[in-house]
Tab-separated table of C-alpha atoms and ligand atoms in Angstrom:
chain	number	residue	atom	x	y	z
X	1	MET	CA	-57.762	15.371	23.487
X	2	THR	CA	-59.696	17.892	21.392
X	3	LEU	CA	-62.981	19.325	22.638
X	4	ILE	CA	-65.130	20.736	19.871
X	5	PHE	CA	-68.055	23.020	20.659
X	6	SER	CA	-70.683	23.539	18.004
X	7	GLY	CA	-73.404	26.082	18.737
X	8	ASN	CA	-72.370	26.486	22.387
X	9	ASP	CA	-69.475	27.501	24.632
X	10	TYR	CA	-69.865	25.086	27.534
X	11	LYS	CA	-66.105	24.765	27.781
X	12	TYR	CA	-65.665	24.743	31.576
X	13	GLU	CA	-68.425	22.297	32.384
X	14	ILE	CA	-67.502	19.863	29.592
X	15	GLU	CA	-63.796	19.960	30.378
X	16	GLY	CA	-64.679	19.438	34.052
X	17	ILE	CA	-66.613	16.280	33.151
X	18	MET	CA	-63.776	14.976	30.969
X	19	LYS	CA	-61.292	15.486	33.809
X	20	LEU	CA	-63.347	13.126	35.954
X	21	PHE	CA	-62.335	10.344	33.595
X	22	ILE	CA	-58.962	11.425	32.232
X	23	PRO	CA	-57.513	13.839	34.826
X	24	ALA	CA	-54.034	13.977	33.325
X	25	ALA	CA	-55.176	14.859	29.788
X	26	ARG	CA	-54.426	18.171	28.119
X	27	PHE	CA	-57.315	19.659	26.197
X	28	LYS	CA	-57.447	21.661	23.002
X	29	HIS	CA	-60.646	23.647	22.413
X	30	ILE	CA	-62.260	24.372	19.061
X	31	PHE	CA	-65.384	26.510	18.714
X	32	SER	CA	-66.749	25.804	15.269
X	33	ASP	CA	-69.695	24.317	13.394
X	34	SER	CA	-67.488	22.670	10.800
X	35	PHE	CA	-64.603	20.580	12.026
X	36	THR	CA	-62.516	17.561	11.267
X	37	ALA	CA	-60.738	15.641	13.998
X	38	GLU	CA	-58.912	12.400	13.597
X	39	ASP	CA	-57.420	11.825	17.044
X	40	ASP	CA	-59.300	11.450	20.329
X	41	HIS	CA	-62.025	14.066	20.428
X	42	VAL	CA	-65.395	15.082	21.815
X	43	VAL	CA	-68.018	17.045	19.921
X	44	VAL	CA	-70.663	18.858	21.966
X	45	GLY	CA	-73.448	20.321	19.883
X	46	VAL	CA	-76.489	22.527	20.313
X	47	HIS	CA	-78.220	22.932	16.963
X	48	GLU	CA	-81.336	24.979	16.417
X	49	GLU	CA	-83.771	23.184	14.085
X	50	GLN	CA	-87.082	24.410	12.749
X	51	ASP	CA	-89.261	23.244	15.658
X	52	ALA	CA	-86.736	21.888	18.114
X	53	VAL	CA	-83.245	22.093	19.521
X	54	LEU	CA	-80.945	19.137	18.978
X	55	LEU	CA	-78.426	18.427	21.738
X	56	PHE	CA	-75.749	15.863	21.003
X	57	VAL	CA	-72.417	14.544	22.230
X	58	THR	CA	-70.053	12.418	20.169
X	59	VAL	CA	-66.922	10.892	21.712
X	60	CYS	CA	-64.021	9.182	19.974
X	61	TYR	CA	-61.605	7.893	22.587
X	62	LEU	CA	-59.174	4.966	22.710
X	63	GLY	CA	-60.409	3.676	19.357
X	64	LYS	CA	-64.029	3.609	20.564
X	65	SER	CA	-66.761	5.986	19.544
X	66	ASN	CA	-70.203	6.678	20.846
X	67	ARG	CA	-72.953	9.264	20.455
X	68	ARG	CA	-75.970	10.447	22.441
X	69	GLU	CA	-78.586	12.941	21.379
X	70	GLN	CA	-81.801	14.474	22.605
X	71	ARG	CA	-84.332	16.869	21.067
X	72	LEU	CA	-85.994	19.562	23.145
X	73	SER	CA	-88.886	21.735	22.105
X	74	LYS	CA	-87.823	25.343	21.587
X	75	ASP	CA	-89.636	26.556	24.682
X	76	ASP	CA	-88.234	23.829	26.937
X	77	GLY	CA	-86.437	25.582	29.789
X	78	SER	CA	-84.290	22.573	30.796
X	79	ASP	CA	-80.656	23.167	31.619
X	80	ARG	CA	-78.962	22.273	28.324
X	81	GLU	CA	-75.470	22.280	29.798
X	82	LEU	CA	-76.551	19.772	32.426
X	83	ILE	CA	-78.210	17.503	29.858
X	84	LEU	CA	-75.042	17.522	27.727
X	85	SER	CA	-72.924	16.836	30.818
X	86	ARG	CA	-75.013	13.775	31.614
X	87	MET	CA	-74.716	12.498	28.035
X	88	LEU	CA	-70.953	12.895	28.147
X	89	PHE	CA	-70.798	11.255	31.575
X	90	ASP	CA	-72.787	8.245	30.267
X	91	ILE	CA	-70.518	7.802	27.276
X	92	MET	CA	-67.245	8.218	29.196
X	93	SER	CA	-68.409	5.875	31.974
X	94	GLY	CA	-69.207	3.270	29.323
X	95	ILE	CA	-65.808	3.624	27.648
X	96	THR	CA	-63.622	3.823	30.764
X	97	GLY	CA	-65.650	1.809	33.281
X	98	ILE	CA	-65.211	4.693	35.785
X	99	VAL	CA	-68.282	5.957	37.666
X	100	PRO	CA	-67.372	9.068	39.725
X	101	LYS	CA	-69.462	9.154	42.879
X	102	TRP	CA	-70.456	12.815	42.741
X	103	GLY	CA	-71.682	12.313	39.179
X	104	VAL	CA	-71.796	15.514	37.141
X	105	MET	CA	-71.736	17.763	40.240
X	106	THR	CA	-68.698	19.756	39.300
X	107	GLY	CA	-69.516	23.401	40.035
X	108	VAL	CA	-72.311	22.735	42.545
X	109	ARG	CA	-72.072	22.981	46.339
X	110	PRO	CA	-73.847	19.805	47.437
X	111	VAL	CA	-74.684	20.881	50.992
X	112	LYS	CA	-76.064	24.213	49.831
X	113	ARG	CA	-78.229	22.300	47.375
X	114	VAL	CA	-79.529	20.001	50.131
X	115	ASN	CA	-80.299	23.009	52.341
X	116	LYS	CA	-82.201	24.592	49.454
X	117	TYR	CA	-84.250	21.424	48.880
X	118	ILE	CA	-85.036	21.105	52.605
X	119	ASP	CA	-86.260	24.715	52.605
X	120	ALA	CA	-88.446	23.872	49.608
X	121	GLY	CA	-90.067	21.084	51.644
X	122	LEU	CA	-88.602	18.017	49.901
X	123	SER	CA	-88.306	14.766	51.839
X	124	LYS	CA	-84.974	13.005	52.206
X	125	ASP	CA	-86.013	10.322	49.686
X	126	GLU	CA	-87.144	12.919	47.165
X	127	MET	CA	-83.817	14.719	47.517
X	128	ARG	CA	-81.821	11.538	47.073
X	129	ASP	CA	-83.812	10.745	43.895
X	130	LEU	CA	-83.263	14.243	42.595
X	131	PHE	CA	-79.503	14.057	43.243
X	132	LYS	CA	-79.435	10.784	41.339
X	133	ARG	CA	-81.636	11.900	38.446
X	134	GLU	CA	-80.231	15.389	37.923
X	135	TYR	CA	-76.577	14.905	38.809
X	136	TYR	CA	-75.987	11.126	38.764
X	137	CYS	CA	-74.814	11.546	42.370
X	138	SER	CA	-74.444	8.290	44.315
X	139	ALA	CA	-76.664	7.585	47.346
X	140	GLU	CA	-73.534	7.431	49.513
X	141	LYS	CA	-72.381	10.956	48.607
X	142	PHE	CA	-75.905	12.320	48.914
X	143	ASP	CA	-76.127	10.830	52.411
X	144	ILE	CA	-72.946	12.534	53.552
X	145	ALA	CA	-74.147	15.879	52.154
X	146	TYR	CA	-77.476	15.359	53.920
X	147	ARG	CA	-75.855	14.500	57.271
X	148	THR	CA	-73.707	17.622	56.947
X	149	ALA	CA	-76.723	19.804	56.205
X	150	MET	CA	-78.612	18.440	59.223
X	151	ILE	CA	-75.762	19.465	61.561
X	152	GLN	CA	-75.529	22.887	59.945
X	153	ARG	CA	-79.229	23.530	60.367
X	154	ARG	CA	-78.769	23.581	64.116
X	155	ILE	CA	-76.121	26.297	63.771
X	156	MET	CA	-77.655	28.472	61.049
X	157	PRO	CA	-80.440	30.053	63.160
X	158	THR	CA	-77.792	31.320	65.597
X	159	VAL	CA	-76.398	33.685	62.943
X	160	THR	CA	-77.809	37.207	62.974
X	161	ASP	CA	-77.763	39.561	59.998
X	162	ASP	CA	-75.668	42.140	61.837
X	163	SER	CA	-72.955	39.657	62.837
X	164	PHE	CA	-69.639	39.035	61.087
X	165	SER	CA	-66.442	37.043	61.395
X	166	LEU	CA	-62.902	38.388	61.181
X	167	TYR	CA	-60.288	36.510	59.136
X	168	VAL	CA	-56.595	37.337	59.614
X	169	ASN	CA	-54.112	36.037	57.047
X	170	ILE	CA	-50.486	35.346	57.930
X	171	PRO	CA	-48.961	34.213	54.619
X	172	PHE	CA	-45.690	32.746	55.894
X	173	CYS	CA	-44.607	29.113	56.345
X	174	PRO	CA	-41.381	27.366	57.403
X	175	THR	CA	-41.029	25.565	54.044
X	176	ARG	CA	-43.287	25.103	51.060
X	177	CYS	CA	-45.284	21.844	50.825
X	178	SER	CA	-45.191	20.247	47.385
X	179	TYR	CA	-48.980	20.466	46.943
X	180	CYS	CA	-49.283	24.079	48.121
X	181	SER	CA	-50.827	26.602	45.763
X	182	PHE	CA	-51.134	29.500	48.202
X	183	ILE	CA	-48.997	32.588	48.039
X	184	SER	CA	-47.164	31.785	51.213
X	185	GLN	CA	-43.564	32.780	51.583
X	186	THR	CA	-41.067	30.736	53.505
X	187	ILE	CA	-40.235	32.478	56.724
X	188	ASP	CA	-36.585	32.847	55.640
X	189	SER	CA	-37.307	34.537	52.315
X	190	GLY	CA	-40.025	36.725	53.836
X	191	LYS	CA	-38.076	37.731	56.934
X	192	LYS	CA	-37.385	41.285	55.824
X	193	LEU	CA	-41.050	41.939	55.082
X	194	ILE	CA	-42.439	40.703	58.360
X	195	PRO	CA	-41.997	43.839	60.554
X	196	ASP	CA	-43.743	46.025	57.943
X	197	TYR	CA	-46.365	43.355	57.413
X	198	ILE	CA	-47.217	43.212	61.115
X	199	ARG	CA	-47.350	46.990	61.402
X	200	LEU	CA	-49.699	47.319	58.431
X	201	ILE	CA	-51.974	44.402	59.257
X	202	CYS	CA	-52.503	46.051	62.668
X	203	ARG	CA	-53.502	49.259	60.873
X	204	GLU	CA	-55.869	47.315	58.638
X	205	ILE	CA	-57.412	45.679	61.706
X	206	GLU	CA	-58.022	49.091	63.325
X	207	TYR	CA	-59.499	50.471	60.100
X	208	THR	CA	-61.771	47.435	59.639
X	209	ALA	CA	-62.893	47.650	63.261
X	210	GLN	CA	-63.889	51.295	62.783
X	211	ILE	CA	-65.952	50.403	59.700
X	212	SER	CA	-67.691	47.578	61.537
X	213	LYS	CA	-68.417	49.870	64.499
X	214	ASP	CA	-69.862	52.594	62.254
X	215	LEU	CA	-72.106	49.994	60.633
X	216	GLY	CA	-73.202	48.548	63.983
X	217	LEU	CA	-71.870	45.070	63.149
X	218	LYS	CA	-71.106	42.560	65.885
X	219	LEU	CA	-68.016	40.369	65.903
X	220	ASP	CA	-68.945	36.682	66.173
X	221	THR	CA	-65.835	34.601	65.371
X	222	VAL	CA	-62.138	35.236	64.690
X	223	TYR	CA	-59.963	33.007	62.512
X	224	PHE	CA	-56.177	33.226	61.946
X	225	GLY	CA	-55.157	31.301	58.823
X	226	GLY	CA	-52.477	31.437	56.175
X	227	GLY	CA	-49.853	30.234	55.570
X	228	THR	CA	-49.077	29.149	59.079
X	229	PRO	CA	-49.823	31.912	61.601
X	230	THR	CA	-47.497	30.366	64.189
X	231	SER	CA	-44.564	30.854	61.766
X	232	ILE	CA	-44.139	34.353	63.175
X	233	GLU	CA	-42.781	35.078	66.651
X	234	ALA	CA	-44.867	34.963	69.822
X	235	GLY	CA	-44.400	38.706	70.325
X	236	GLN	CA	-45.635	39.418	66.789
X	237	LEU	CA	-48.701	37.206	67.269
X	238	SER	CA	-49.363	38.964	70.538
X	239	ARG	CA	-49.165	42.393	68.914
X	240	ILE	CA	-51.750	41.445	66.273
X	241	MET	CA	-54.062	39.779	68.778
X	242	GLN	CA	-53.880	42.719	71.175
X	243	THR	CA	-54.725	45.085	68.337
X	244	ILE	CA	-57.846	43.000	67.698
X	245	GLU	CA	-58.719	43.008	71.383
X	246	ARG	CA	-58.352	46.801	71.606
X	247	SER	CA	-60.156	47.576	68.354
X	248	PHE	CA	-63.232	45.342	68.442
X	249	ASP	CA	-65.909	44.659	71.007
X	250	MET	CA	-64.960	41.070	71.879
X	251	SER	CA	-67.849	40.481	74.279
X	252	GLY	CA	-69.931	38.500	71.764
X	253	VAL	CA	-67.105	36.380	70.269
X	254	ARG	CA	-68.145	32.720	70.267
X	255	GLU	CA	-65.043	31.158	68.694
X	256	TYR	CA	-61.424	32.257	68.212
X	257	THR	CA	-59.252	29.993	66.085
X	258	VAL	CA	-55.525	30.213	65.419
X	259	GLU	CA	-54.091	27.742	62.949
X	260	ALA	CA	-50.835	26.274	64.241
X	261	GLY	CA	-50.757	23.992	61.220
X	262	ARG	CA	-47.100	23.048	61.092
X	263	ALA	CA	-45.819	21.256	64.165
X	264	ASP	CA	-42.337	22.679	63.477
X	265	THR	CA	-43.630	26.164	64.312
X	266	VAL	CA	-45.280	25.267	67.613
X	267	THR	CA	-43.579	26.321	70.850
X	268	ARG	CA	-44.857	26.577	74.413
X	269	GLU	CA	-44.372	30.351	74.286
X	270	LYS	CA	-46.513	30.737	71.149
X	271	LEU	CA	-49.321	28.522	72.441
X	272	GLU	CA	-49.334	30.325	75.784
X	273	THR	CA	-49.393	33.655	73.968
X	274	VAL	CA	-52.349	32.859	71.723
X	275	LYS	CA	-54.268	31.339	74.636
X	276	ALA	CA	-53.635	34.349	76.854
X	277	ASN	CA	-54.913	36.573	74.042
X	278	GLY	CA	-58.280	34.863	73.697
X	279	CYS	CA	-57.750	31.926	71.313
X	280	THR	CA	-60.208	29.101	72.076
X	281	ARG	CA	-59.500	26.729	69.192
X	282	ILE	CA	-56.303	25.691	67.453
X	283	SER	CA	-55.500	23.545	64.475
X	284	VAL	CA	-52.397	21.328	64.462
X	285	ASN	CA	-52.164	19.534	61.155
X	286	PRO	CA	-50.083	16.406	60.668
X	287	GLN	CA	-51.495	15.798	57.117
X	288	THR	CA	-50.180	12.234	57.595
X	289	LEU	CA	-48.581	10.333	60.474
X	290	ASN	CA	-46.223	8.598	58.049
X	291	ASP	CA	-42.750	10.202	58.229
X	292	SER	CA	-41.657	9.096	54.779
X	293	VAL	CA	-44.797	10.691	53.276
X	294	LEU	CA	-44.081	13.873	55.254
X	295	ARG	CA	-40.615	13.938	53.687
X	296	ALA	CA	-42.066	13.312	50.222
X	297	ILE	CA	-44.321	16.375	50.483
X	298	GLY	CA	-41.614	18.700	51.803
X	299	ARG	CA	-42.889	19.288	55.325
X	300	ARG	CA	-40.009	19.773	57.669
X	301	HIS	CA	-41.498	17.999	60.668
X	302	THR	CA	-42.059	14.446	61.829
X	303	SER	CA	-45.113	12.706	63.226
X	304	ALA	CA	-43.364	12.712	66.645
X	305	GLN	CA	-43.267	16.522	66.500
X	306	PHE	CA	-46.959	16.569	65.728
X	307	PHE	CA	-47.711	14.397	68.791
X	308	GLU	CA	-45.542	16.671	70.963
X	309	ALA	CA	-47.321	19.807	69.719
X	310	TYR	CA	-50.703	18.189	70.254
X	311	ASP	CA	-49.844	17.062	73.801
X	312	LEU	CA	-48.503	20.481	74.641
X	313	ALA	CA	-51.722	22.117	73.445
X	314	ARG	CA	-53.780	19.766	75.620
X	315	LYS	CA	-51.534	20.352	78.631
X	316	LEU	CA	-51.917	24.101	78.210
X	317	GLY	CA	-55.678	23.675	78.357
X	318	PHE	CA	-56.843	23.979	74.746
X	319	LYS	CA	-60.266	22.352	74.741
X	320	HIS	CA	-60.943	22.532	71.027
X	321	ILE	CA	-58.300	21.127	68.686
X	322	ASN	CA	-58.582	20.418	64.973
X	323	THR	CA	-56.240	18.134	63.027
X	324	ASP	CA	-56.096	18.172	59.213
X	325	ILE	CA	-55.099	15.220	57.079
X	326	ILE	CA	-54.946	14.696	53.331
X	327	ALA	CA	-55.984	11.617	51.350
X	328	GLY	CA	-53.997	10.783	48.231
X	329	LEU	CA	-50.607	12.297	49.175
X	330	PRO	CA	-47.568	11.229	47.118
X	331	THR	CA	-46.268	7.801	48.226
X	332	ASP	CA	-49.133	7.291	50.707
X	333	THR	CA	-51.129	4.045	50.596
X	334	PRO	CA	-54.561	2.998	51.927
X	335	GLU	CA	-52.836	1.030	54.738
X	336	SER	CA	-50.675	3.953	55.819
X	337	PHE	CA	-53.635	6.345	55.545
X	338	ASN	CA	-55.639	3.975	57.734
X	339	THR	CA	-52.891	4.093	60.351
X	340	THR	CA	-53.025	7.903	60.250
X	341	ILE	CA	-56.788	7.986	60.811
X	342	GLU	CA	-56.602	5.455	63.622
X	343	GLY	CA	-53.733	7.354	65.247
X	344	LEU	CA	-55.752	10.571	65.221
X	345	ILE	CA	-58.958	8.995	66.463
X	346	ALA	CA	-56.977	7.597	69.400
X	347	LEU	CA	-56.114	11.207	70.359
X	348	ALA	CA	-59.813	12.174	70.253
X	349	PRO	CA	-59.446	15.706	68.854
X	350	GLU	CA	-62.697	17.667	68.684
X	351	ASN	CA	-62.332	18.061	64.898
X	352	ILE	CA	-60.653	15.959	62.223
X	353	THR	CA	-60.676	17.454	58.748
X	354	VAL	CA	-60.136	15.006	55.897
X	355	HIS	CA	-58.997	16.710	52.719
X	356	THR	CA	-58.577	15.122	49.332
X	357	LEU	CA	-55.372	16.087	47.555
X	358	SER	CA	-55.998	18.705	44.906
X	359	ILE	CA	-53.220	19.341	42.413
X	360	LYS	CA	-53.493	23.018	41.540
X	361	ARG	CA	-51.647	24.672	38.708
X	362	ALA	CA	-49.336	26.690	40.973
X	363	ALA	CA	-48.266	23.717	43.112
X	364	ASP	CA	-44.759	22.268	42.726
X	365	LEU	CA	-46.387	18.828	42.516
X	366	ASN	CA	-48.123	19.860	39.313
X	367	HIS	CA	-44.746	19.950	37.585
X	368	ALA	CA	-43.173	17.022	39.428
X	369	GLU	CA	-42.169	13.744	37.843
X	370	ASP	CA	-44.363	11.715	40.168
X	371	LYS	CA	-47.551	13.614	39.260
X	372	GLN	CA	-48.820	10.770	37.064
X	373	THR	CA	-48.266	8.245	39.868
X	374	VAL	CA	-50.089	10.485	42.330
X	375	LEU	CA	-53.057	10.796	39.973
X	376	LYS	CA	-53.413	7.028	40.138
X	377	ASN	CA	-53.484	6.878	43.953
X	378	PRO	CA	-56.478	4.885	45.249
X	379	THR	CA	-57.752	8.005	47.001
X	380	GLY	CA	-61.424	6.986	46.973
X	381	ILE	CA	-60.581	3.940	49.113
X	382	MET	CA	-58.841	6.222	51.652
X	383	VAL	CA	-61.715	8.696	51.808
X	384	ASP	CA	-64.323	5.923	52.195
X	385	ARG	CA	-62.333	4.324	54.976
X	386	ALA	CA	-62.002	7.654	56.773
X	387	SER	CA	-65.790	8.146	56.632
X	388	GLU	CA	-66.391	4.650	57.995
X	389	LEU	CA	-63.916	4.923	60.869
X	390	LEU	CA	-64.931	8.436	61.861
X	391	THR	CA	-68.625	7.557	61.832
X	392	GLU	CA	-67.967	4.450	63.944
X	393	ASN	CA	-66.133	6.659	66.423
X	394	ALA	CA	-68.979	9.159	66.836
X	395	TYR	CA	-67.680	11.896	64.535
X	396	SER	CA	-70.186	13.638	62.243
X	397	PRO	CA	-69.579	15.622	59.054
X	398	TYR	CA	-70.301	19.315	59.664
X	399	TYR	CA	-68.907	21.043	56.580
X	400	LEU	CA	-68.096	19.769	53.163
X	401	TYR	CA	-66.677	21.390	50.072
X	402	ARG	CA	-65.171	20.469	46.769
X	403	GLN	CA	-62.506	22.155	44.698
X	404	LYS	CA	-61.137	21.881	41.212
X	405	ASN	CA	-58.566	19.212	40.425
X	406	MET	CA	-59.242	17.023	43.432
X	407	LEU	CA	-58.199	13.425	42.994
X	408	GLU	CA	-61.153	11.333	41.784
X	409	ASN	CA	-63.257	14.495	42.054
X	410	LEU	CA	-63.797	13.767	45.756
X	411	GLU	CA	-64.322	16.214	48.616
X	412	ASN	CA	-63.021	17.792	51.824
X	413	ILE	CA	-65.015	17.078	54.960
X	414	GLY	CA	-64.742	18.582	58.417
X	415	TRP	CA	-65.714	16.000	61.042
X	416	CYS	CA	-66.595	16.871	64.622
X	417	ARG	CA	-67.482	15.265	67.888
X	418	GLN	CA	-71.015	16.057	68.982
X	419	GLY	CA	-71.539	19.768	69.544
X	420	GLU	CA	-67.938	20.633	68.592
X	421	GLU	CA	-68.494	22.133	65.145
X	422	SER	CA	-66.297	25.047	64.120
X	423	LEU	CA	-68.710	27.912	63.455
X	424	TYR	CA	-66.339	29.812	61.176
X	425	ASN	CA	-65.897	26.852	58.828
X	426	ILE	CA	-69.645	26.562	58.353
X	427	PHE	CA	-70.069	30.311	57.839
X	428	ILE	CA	-67.375	30.572	55.184
X	429	MET	CA	-68.397	27.470	53.259
X	430	GLU	CA	-72.125	28.057	53.286
X	431	GLU	CA	-71.783	31.819	52.794
X	432	ILE	CA	-74.257	32.710	55.525
X	433	GLN	CA	-72.280	35.410	57.331
X	434	THR	CA	-70.086	38.331	56.281
X	435	ILE	CA	-66.373	37.666	56.668
X	436	LEU	CA	-64.193	40.764	56.952
X	437	ALA	CA	-60.689	39.709	56.047
X	438	VAL	CA	-57.330	41.378	56.670
X	439	GLY	CA	-53.827	40.665	55.415
X	440	ALA	CA	-52.194	39.766	52.100
X	441	GLY	CA	-54.178	37.253	50.062
X	442	ALA	CA	-57.268	37.689	52.228
X	443	SER	CA	-60.651	38.311	50.634
X	444	SER	CA	-63.686	39.716	52.417
X	445	LYS	CA	-67.030	38.101	51.645
X	446	LEU	CA	-70.017	40.368	52.161
X	447	VAL	CA	-73.270	38.500	52.640
X	448	ASP	CA	-76.806	39.822	52.482
X	449	ARG	CA	-78.977	36.779	53.039
X	450	LYS	CA	-82.309	38.567	52.636
X	451	GLY	CA	-81.310	40.279	49.423
X	452	ALA	CA	-79.470	37.144	48.207
X	453	ARG	CA	-76.357	39.227	47.521
X	454	LEU	CA	-72.747	38.185	47.870
X	455	GLU	CA	-69.782	40.436	47.115
X	456	ARG	CA	-66.066	39.962	47.511
X	457	ILE	CA	-63.275	42.444	48.132
X	458	PHE	CA	-59.813	41.116	47.397
X	459	ASN	CA	-56.651	42.278	49.102
X	460	TYR	CA	-53.346	42.169	47.254
X	461	LYS	CA	-52.038	38.642	47.230
X	462	HIS	CA	-48.322	38.934	47.761
X	463	PRO	CA	-47.016	40.448	51.038
X	464	LEU	CA	-44.764	42.795	49.068
X	465	GLU	CA	-47.695	44.128	46.991
X	466	TYR	CA	-49.772	44.357	50.152
X	467	ILE	CA	-47.154	46.577	51.757
X	468	LYS	CA	-46.579	48.674	48.628
X	469	HIS	CA	-50.215	49.376	47.804
X	470	PHE	CA	-51.516	49.428	51.350
X	471	ASP	CA	-53.297	52.810	51.180
X	472	TYR	CA	-55.115	51.944	47.957
X	473	MET	CA	-56.162	48.619	49.458
X	474	LEU	CA	-57.493	50.326	52.554
X	475	GLU	CA	-59.462	52.693	50.338
X	476	LYS	CA	-61.115	49.691	48.674
X	477	LYS	CA	-62.432	48.622	52.058
X	478	LYS	CA	-64.952	51.459	51.804
X	479	GLU	CA	-66.887	49.097	49.528
X	480	ILE	CA	-68.025	47.417	52.748
X	481	VAL	CA	-69.876	50.619	53.663
X	482	ASP	CA	-71.460	50.821	50.187
X	483	PHE	CA	-72.601	47.193	50.438
X	484	TYR	CA	-74.336	47.725	53.768
X	485	ALA	CA	-75.851	51.043	52.609
X	486	GLU	CA	-77.548	49.144	49.770
X	487	LYS	CA	-78.650	46.472	52.203
X	488	LYS	CA	-80.678	49.010	54.212
N	1	SF4	S1	-48.371	24.649	55.483
N	1	SF4	FE1	-50.131	25.055	54.165
N	1	SF4	S2	-49.855	27.163	53.447
N	1	SF4	FE2	-47.886	26.458	54.288
N	1	SF4	S3	-46.721	25.684	52.534
N	1	SF4	FE3	-47.797	23.931	53.446
N	1	SF4	S4	-49.770	23.823	52.335
N	1	SF4	FE4	-48.887	25.845	51.927
């Protein structure tokens, strides 16, 4: 499929819209005012005329062609990219019969948008109309974004400008899942690096703690992610957690999460260790309770192992457990997905996070033979059913985000039982609190809500690079000081 841009360079937005309808297509881009194209193509034009600006979209696809156009006065400040996106959406919906539920909301954070509209004083009905008119967003998706925002608005006032969260990245896993796009090394191939990694991450923690102390910042939540943090040994986890305990003032910490995502890494010793060191919330992620699907995605554990890990966590007294699942996994079906949701609801975890499969470029699945079959999975049916069942069982959506390349352009939603929201997940998604991050692949997000500023500091991605360039990376952390100096 050729995308031709005349008088504009709206490549990312237009390609994003096309992927809603033909996700498996490969696109060729031409930026030119004179073009000839015989095969399937789209022309997106912005042409300056004497008294007006002509916007137009022409599509030739599957032997059908269609065109939309609109003239704006020269001083019209409307968002031209958005108008062209809507035209393209109309045409492609007509040709394919597909009507994506988030409409043209491709690079927009829906919950952030709702929060902005609430602050501006709009009523719920006005917001729903605006979502429909501006973005072609369905009432159903608007409602879920609205419900999410309402939960978040209870939490947001509890965040102070001098608070921050600490993120600790442990980029190791027992095996690599077929859909994974993270730089996470299998524990076997990364074995040699781990002692140095632990030593240096402890140094980075101490250094970060000193910066936060000098700036008078208060630690609010701690989150261990990855990778799978419980891939490393109990003693290694303990060493990192004790470094945190020694380096920061922990008296104000409201939430302390350790992801124990893979059931095949969970042992009594590790759970006891993280609990003894202050962890209040863990995440044990089955992704599916169907063993044949687990095999298909390369996870080396069974659903029985997940249940054992979950039971063990409850027996050891963990009061806040999250379980992640994914809709649209290879070989999964709506019936099997339904069984997974029902199985989890029966356990009554405090949080259930429903992800939609996203096939990223770096994932093995992106190059696999069954990619085309996976793209045709009826994922929307699975996600809708999850929303229905979770709502019926008193779960509410408390954070929601969307990524590139998600099946059917759907979303990830964190669901919680009443009052059991994970604070960190809201802070990171809505960008309302500074996150100071340590470890390979971690990125700090510096937030100045009053000044509407957001800056990121990226650590080296690969553990080997992290170890090699550690001093330089530590030096870069001084940017945190510069950011807060500007804030004052
Ligand atoms: S457990 Fe998560 S981080 Fe680890 S390989 Fe699987 S998807 Fe990647």
